[in-house]
């Protein structure tokens, strides 16, 4: 595509992350600008059209096919990702798909196959933690070997309140999926076994939802990873990660915030939602995607194979919710 600016269409542009990505594309990503938006909530797109000068489409099909759209960003709800991604591949257009790539292994597989048929990489998945400077530093330290082999990892993913309709399997496909991907990437090896364990449910969870849950994963070399997944933590949004190695540990820092001392109290604010937690990563993942499309970098970030591998791990963990036992990861080259 050379150096021309990339014209991007955003599906799900009225949502939280869709509108954030739209804003970044319009204001902060070099070499790109948004031209088109679509969302089932059409009325919520009017302010975007006015602000960013984008055209509102009446369907995803029309947006993907539009001659004014070189590349597509998918930020609609999880279950819609697979079909839209395949449509983009079939149209030969680069596609940035928010995580998860798909909610079933079959759909992930069909995306990988469609991309192979297209004969060139077209997909980047929104596993943005790979672009976060702190996670990157952790990877650098692990890679250097200075702390010896990683033995265990303790992670936390807490969201204060979740939308109605959130299910047990979404604890895996929507929440733990980030840790599944980032741990595969940090440890540079496959996850081979996974399990979800239920804790006592919080009174803030919807009837029938097990919340919180504890995810356990084992890497190929035996590193044991635990992730507390909480969709109704009440008090705030929090992501933690500590990797225990033979000679020391590495811990993701808390986001910088002023420490306030008042009478008999020393405190920092806790975030209310995910949107403020990794701003540099959201920016960097989109810049990377656009740079690849423009030929300024050679490889997309996490691609369809990574989306597939993460889904295979998620699949094992969802199976474990029914069996109550650790389940082997099957179905892909990991
Ligand atoms: P959201 O606020 O509900 O936004 C999704 C938007 O897409 C809503 O306006 C929704 O409309 C719309 N939509 C649903 N189905 C659609 C369809 N078939 N065609 C077009 N638009 C459709 O959700 P969100 O929190 O932004 O999350 C969106 C996606 O991003 C999810 O897949 C989520 O997993 C992912 N996400 C990723 C991160 C990250 O850190 N990488 C963070 C947050 C979210 P309705 O409200 O009517 O359904």
Coordinates of C-alpha atoms and ligand atoms in Angstrom, one line a residue:
X1 CA 0.0 0.0 0.0
X2 CA 3.1 2.3 0.2
X3 CA 2.9 5.4 2.3
X4 CA -0.7 6.6 1.6
X5 CA -2.8 7.3 4.6
X6 CA -5.0 4.4 5.6
X7 CA -8.7 5.1 5.6
X8 CA -10.3 3.0 8.4
X9 CA -13.9 1.9 8.9
X10 CA -14.9 1.2 12.5
X11 CA -17.6 -1.4 13.4
X12 CA -19.0 -1.0 16.9
X13 CA -18.0 2.6 16.8
X14 CA -20.6 3.7 19.3
X15 CA -19.3 1.4 22.1
X16 CA -16.7 2.1 24.8
X17 CA -13.7 0.8 23.1
X18 CA -14.9 1.5 19.5
X19 CA -15.3 5.2 20.2
X20 CA -11.9 5.2 21.9
X21 CA -10.3 3.7 18.9
X22 CA -12.2 6.0 16.6
X23 CA -10.8 9.0 18.5
X24 CA -7.3 7.6 18.5
X25 CA -7.5 7.0 14.7
X26 CA -8.8 10.6 14.2
X27 CA -6.3 12.3 16.5
X28 CA -3.3 10.3 17.5
X29 CA -2.4 7.5 15.0
X30 CA 0.0 8.6 12.3
X31 CA -0.8 7.6 8.7
X32 CA -4.5 6.8 9.2
X33 CA -7.8 8.5 9.6
X34 CA -11.3 7.1 10.0
X35 CA -13.8 7.5 7.2
X36 CA -16.6 5.2 8.1
X37 CA -18.6 3.9 11.1
X38 CA -21.3 1.4 11.8
X39 CA -23.0 0.3 14.9
X40 CA -26.4 -1.2 15.7
X41 CA -26.9 1.8 17.9
X42 CA -27.0 4.2 14.9
X43 CA -28.3 7.1 16.9
X44 CA -25.2 7.2 19.0
X45 CA -23.0 7.6 15.9
X46 CA -24.4 11.0 15.0
X47 CA -22.0 12.9 17.3
X48 CA -19.1 10.9 15.9
X49 CA -20.0 11.8 12.3
X50 CA -20.1 15.4 13.2
X51 CA -16.9 15.4 15.2
X52 CA -14.7 13.3 12.9
X53 CA -16.4 13.7 9.5
X54 CA -17.0 10.0 9.1
X55 CA -19.8 8.5 7.1
X56 CA -22.4 6.4 9.0
X57 CA -23.1 3.1 7.2
X58 CA -26.3 1.1 7.6
X59 CA -24.6 -2.2 7.7
X60 CA -21.3 -3.8 8.3
X61 CA -21.4 -5.4 4.8
X62 CA -21.6 -2.0 3.2
X63 CA -18.8 -0.6 5.4
X64 CA -16.5 -3.5 4.6
X65 CA -17.2 -3.3 0.9
X66 CA -16.9 0.5 0.7
X67 CA -14.3 2.0 -1.6
X68 CA -13.6 4.6 1.0
X69 CA -12.4 2.0 3.5
X70 CA -8.9 0.5 3.2
X71 CA -8.9 -1.3 6.5
X72 CA -11.5 -2.3 9.2
X73 CA -11.4 -2.1 12.9
X74 CA -13.9 -4.4 14.7
X75 CA -15.0 -3.3 18.2
X76 CA -18.5 -4.7 18.3
X77 CA -19.4 -7.4 20.9
X78 CA -17.4 -10.6 21.1
X79 CA -19.8 -12.9 19.4
X80 CA -19.8 -10.7 16.2
X81 CA -16.0 -10.7 15.7
X82 CA -15.6 -14.0 13.7
X83 CA -18.1 -13.2 11.0
X84 CA -16.9 -9.6 10.4
X85 CA -13.3 -10.7 10.4
X86 CA -13.9 -13.4 7.8
X87 CA -15.8 -10.9 5.7
X88 CA -12.8 -8.5 5.8
X89 CA -10.4 -11.2 4.9
X90 CA -12.6 -12.2 2.0
X91 CA -12.7 -8.6 0.8
X92 CA -8.8 -8.6 1.0
X93 CA -8.8 -5.8 3.6
X94 CA -6.6 -5.7 6.7
X95 CA -8.6 -6.0 9.9
X96 CA -7.9 -5.2 13.5
X97 CA -10.2 -7.3 15.6
X98 CA -10.8 -6.5 19.2
X99 CA -10.2 -9.5 21.5
X100 CA -11.4 -12.3 21.5
X101 CA -10.8 -13.2 17.8
X102 CA -13.8 -15.5 18.1
X103 CA -15.7 -17.2 20.9
X104 CA -15.4 -20.7 19.5
X105 CA -12.4 -22.8 18.3
X106 CA -14.2 -23.6 15.0
X107 CA -14.6 -19.9 14.2
X108 CA -11.0 -19.2 15.0
X109 CA -9.9 -22.0 12.8
X110 CA -12.0 -20.8 9.9
X111 CA -10.5 -17.4 10.3
X112 CA -6.9 -18.8 10.2
X113 CA -7.9 -20.9 7.1
X114 CA -9.5 -17.9 5.4
X115 CA -6.3 -15.9 6.0
X116 CA -4.2 -18.7 4.6
X117 CA -6.4 -18.8 1.5
X118 CA -5.9 -15.0 1.1
X119 CA -2.2 -15.7 0.9
X120 CA -1.1 -12.9 3.2
X121 CA -1.5 -11.8 6.8
X122 CA -4.4 -9.5 7.2
X123 CA -5.4 -9.9 10.9
X124 CA -4.2 -8.2 14.1
X125 CA -6.0 -9.1 17.3
X126 CA -6.5 -6.5 20.1
X127 CA -4.3 -8.2 22.7
X128 CA -3.0 -4.8 23.6
X129 CA -1.1 -5.8 26.7
X130 CA 1.7 -7.0 24.4
X131 CA 2.2 -3.3 23.6
X132 CA 2.2 -2.0 27.2
X133 CA 5.7 -0.7 28.2
X134 CA 5.6 -2.4 31.6
X135 CA 4.6 -5.9 30.2
X136 CA 7.3 -5.4 27.5
X137 CA 9.9 -4.7 30.2
X138 CA 8.8 -7.8 32.1
X139 CA 9.3 -9.8 28.9
X140 CA 12.8 -8.3 28.4
X141 CA 13.8 -9.3 32.0
X142 CA 12.5 -12.8 31.5
X143 CA 14.2 -13.1 28.2
X144 CA 17.5 -11.9 29.7
X145 CA 17.5 -14.9 32.0
X146 CA 18.9 -12.8 34.9
X147 CA 16.2 -14.1 37.3
X148 CA 16.4 -17.7 36.1
X149 CA 13.4 -19.8 35.0
X150 CA 9.8 -18.5 35.7
X151 CA 8.1 -20.8 38.1
X152 CA 4.7 -19.3 38.9
X153 CA 2.7 -16.2 38.0
X154 CA 0.0 -14.6 40.1
X155 CA -2.4 -12.4 38.2
X156 CA -5.5 -10.4 39.1
X157 CA -8.2 -9.0 36.8
X158 CA -11.0 -7.2 38.6
X159 CA -13.8 -5.2 37.0
X160 CA -16.1 -3.3 39.3
X161 CA -19.4 -4.0 37.6
X162 CA -20.3 -6.0 34.5
X163 CA -23.2 -5.6 32.1
X164 CA -26.2 -7.9 32.5
X165 CA -26.0 -11.2 30.6
X166 CA -22.4 -11.9 31.5
X167 CA -21.9 -15.7 31.7
X168 CA -19.4 -18.1 33.4
X169 CA -17.7 -18.8 30.0
X170 CA -17.2 -15.1 29.5
X171 CA -15.1 -15.0 32.6
X172 CA -12.7 -16.9 30.3
X173 CA -13.4 -15.5 26.8
X174 CA -13.8 -11.9 27.9
X175 CA -11.7 -11.5 31.0
X176 CA -9.0 -14.2 31.4
X177 CA -8.3 -14.2 27.6
X178 CA -6.0 -11.2 28.2
X179 CA -3.9 -13.2 30.7
X180 CA -4.0 -16.3 28.5
X181 CA -2.5 -14.3 25.7
X182 CA 0.0 -12.2 27.6
X183 CA 1.3 -15.2 29.6
X184 CA 1.8 -17.2 26.4
X185 CA 3.7 -14.2 25.0
X186 CA 5.7 -13.4 28.2
X187 CA 6.8 -17.0 28.8
X188 CA 7.3 -17.6 25.1
X189 CA 5.7 -21.1 25.3
X190 CA 2.3 -22.7 25.0
X191 CA -0.2 -23.1 27.7
X192 CA -1.0 -26.8 27.8
X193 CA -3.6 -27.2 30.6
X194 CA -6.2 -25.0 32.2
X195 CA -8.9 -25.0 34.9
X196 CA -11.5 -22.6 36.3
X197 CA -12.4 -22.9 40.0
X198 CA -15.4 -21.1 41.6
X199 CA -15.2 -19.1 44.7
X200 CA -18.0 -18.0 46.9
X201 CA -20.1 -15.7 44.7
X202 CA -20.4 -12.1 45.5
X203 CA -23.8 -10.7 46.2
X204 CA -23.2 -8.2 43.4
X205 CA -23.2 -11.0 40.8
X206 CA -26.3 -11.7 38.7
X207 CA -28.2 -14.8 39.7
X208 CA -26.4 -17.9 38.2
X209 CA -23.0 -16.2 37.6
X210 CA -20.0 -17.6 39.4
X211 CA -18.0 -14.5 40.3
X212 CA -15.2 -14.4 41.2
X213 CA -13.4 -17.4 39.7
X214 CA -9.9 -18.5 39.8
X215 CA -8.2 -19.5 36.6
X216 CA -5.3 -21.9 36.7
X217 CA -3.0 -22.5 33.7
X218 CA 0.1 -24.6 33.2
X219 CA 2.7 -23.7 30.6
X220 CA 4.5 -26.4 28.6
X221 CA 7.6 -26.2 30.9
X222 CA 5.4 -26.4 34.0
X223 CA 5.1 -22.7 35.1
X224 CA 1.8 -22.5 37.1
X225 CA -0.3 -19.3 36.5
X226 CA -3.2 -18.2 38.6
X227 CA -5.6 -15.5 37.7
X228 CA -8.4 -14.1 39.9
X229 CA -11.1 -13.1 37.5
X230 CA -13.7 -10.9 39.1
X231 CA -16.5 -9.1 37.1
X232 CA -18.1 -7.5 40.1
X233 CA -15.2 -6.4 42.3
X234 CA -17.3 -3.3 43.4
X235 CA -14.4 -1.2 44.5
X236 CA -12.6 -0.6 41.2
X237 CA -10.7 -1.9 38.2
X238 CA -7.4 -3.6 38.9
X239 CA -4.9 -5.6 36.9
X240 CA -2.0 -7.2 38.7
X241 CA 0.7 -9.6 37.5
X242 CA 3.7 -11.0 39.4
X243 CA 6.1 -13.5 38.0
X244 CA 8.0 -15.7 40.4
X245 CA 11.3 -16.8 39.0
X246 CA 14.2 -18.9 40.4
X247 CA 16.2 -15.9 41.6
X248 CA 13.6 -13.2 42.1
X249 CA 10.2 -11.9 41.1
X250 CA 8.9 -9.2 38.6
X251 CA 5.7 -7.3 39.3
X252 CA 3.7 -5.1 37.0
X253 CA 3.7 -1.7 38.6
X254 CA 0.5 0.0 39.7
X255 CA -0.4 2.9 37.5
X256 CA 1.1 6.1 38.8
X257 CA -1.2 8.1 41.0
X258 CA -0.6 10.7 43.7
X259 CA -0.4 9.2 47.2
X260 CA -2.7 11.2 49.5
X261 CA -2.0 11.4 53.2
X262 CA -4.9 12.5 55.3
X263 CA -5.6 12.0 59.0
X264 CA -4.5 8.4 59.8
X265 CA -4.8 7.4 56.1
X266 CA -2.4 7.1 53.2
X267 CA -4.2 6.3 49.9
X268 CA -4.2 6.4 46.1
X269 CA -7.2 6.4 43.9
X270 CA -8.3 3.2 42.2
X271 CA -9.5 3.3 38.6
X272 CA -13.1 2.7 37.8
X273 CA -12.7 1.0 34.4
X274 CA -10.3 -0.5 31.9
X275 CA -10.1 2.5 29.6
X276 CA -7.6 4.4 31.7
X277 CA -5.4 1.5 32.6
X278 CA -3.3 0.9 29.4
X279 CA -3.6 4.1 27.3
X280 CA -0.1 3.7 25.8
X281 CA -0.8 0.1 24.8
X282 CA -4.0 1.1 22.9
X283 CA -2.2 3.8 21.1
X284 CA 0.8 1.6 20.3
X285 CA -1.2 -1.4 19.0
X286 CA -3.1 0.8 16.5
X287 CA 0.0 2.6 15.4
X288 CA 1.7 -0.8 14.9
X289 CA -1.3 -2.1 12.8
X290 CA -1.3 1.0 10.6
X291 CA 2.5 0.9 10.2
X292 CA 2.3 -2.6 8.9
X293 CA -0.5 -1.8 6.5
X294 CA 1.6 1.1 5.2
X295 CA 4.7 -1.1 4.8
X296 CA 6.7 0.7 7.5
X297 CA 6.9 -2.5 9.6
X298 CA 7.0 -6.1 8.5
X299 CA 4.8 -8.1 10.9
X300 CA 1.4 -7.5 12.4
X301 CA 1.2 -7.7 16.2
X302 CA -0.7 -10.7 17.6
X303 CA -2.4 -12.4 14.7
X304 CA -5.1 -14.9 13.9
X305 CA -2.8 -17.8 15.1
X306 CA -2.5 -16.1 18.5
X307 CA -6.3 -15.5 18.6
X308 CA -6.7 -19.2 17.8
X309 CA -4.2 -20.4 20.4
X310 CA -5.8 -18.2 23.1
X311 CA -9.2 -19.6 22.2
X312 CA -7.9 -23.2 22.4
X313 CA -6.7 -22.5 26.0
X314 CA -10.1 -20.8 26.7
X315 CA -11.9 -23.9 25.4
X316 CA -10.0 -26.1 27.8
X317 CA -10.9 -23.8 30.7
X318 CA -14.5 -23.7 29.8
X319 CA -14.6 -27.5 29.6
X320 CA -13.1 -27.5 33.1
X321 CA -16.1 -25.4 34.4
X322 CA -18.3 -28.4 33.6
X323 CA -15.9 -31.2 34.7
X324 CA -14.4 -29.5 37.7
X325 CA -11.0 -30.8 36.6
X326 CA -8.0 -29.4 34.9
X327 CA -8.4 -29.9 31.1
X328 CA -5.7 -30.4 28.5
X329 CA -5.5 -27.8 25.7
X330 CA -6.2 -29.4 22.4
X331 CA -6.9 -28.4 18.8
X332 CA -4.0 -26.2 17.7
X333 CA -0.3 -25.8 17.3
X334 CA -0.2 -23.4 20.3
Ligands
LIG1 P1 -19.9 -2.0 24.1 O1 -19.7 -0.7 24.8 O2 -21.1 -2.8 24.4 O3 -19.7 -1.7 22.6 C1 -20.0 -2.5 21.6 C2 -20.8 -1.8 20.6 O4 -21.0 -2.6 19.4 C3 -22.2 -1.4 21.1 O5 -22.6 -0.1 20.6 C4 -23.0 -2.5 20.5 O6 -24.4 -2.2 20.4 C5 -22.4 -2.6 19.1 N1 -22.8 -3.9 18.4 C6 -23.2 -5.0 19.0 N2 -23.4 -5.9 18.0 C7 -23.1 -5.3 16.8 C8 -23.2 -5.7 15.5 N3 -23.6 -6.9 15.1 N4 -22.9 -4.8 14.5 C9 -22.5 -3.5 14.9 N5 -22.4 -3.1 16.2 C10 -22.7 -4.0 17.1 O7 -18.6 -3.0 24.5 P2 -17.1 -2.6 24.7 O8 -16.8 -2.7 26.1 O9 -16.7 -1.4 23.9 O10 -16.5 -3.9 24.0 C11 -16.5 -4.1 22.6 C12 -15.5 -5.2 22.3 O11 -14.2 -4.8 22.6 C13 -15.7 -6.5 23.0 O12 -15.4 -7.6 22.1 C14 -14.7 -6.5 24.1 O13 -14.3 -7.8 24.5 C15 -13.6 -5.7 23.5 N6 -12.9 -4.9 24.5 C16 -11.5 -5.0 24.5 C17 -10.8 -4.3 25.5 C18 -9.3 -4.4 25.5 O14 -8.7 -4.0 26.5 N7 -8.7 -4.8 24.5 C19 -11.5 -3.5 26.4 C20 -12.8 -3.5 26.4 C21 -13.5 -4.2 25.4 P3 -25.4 -2.8 21.6 O15 -25.0 -2.0 22.8 O16 -26.7 -2.5 21.1 O17 -25.1 -4.3 21.7

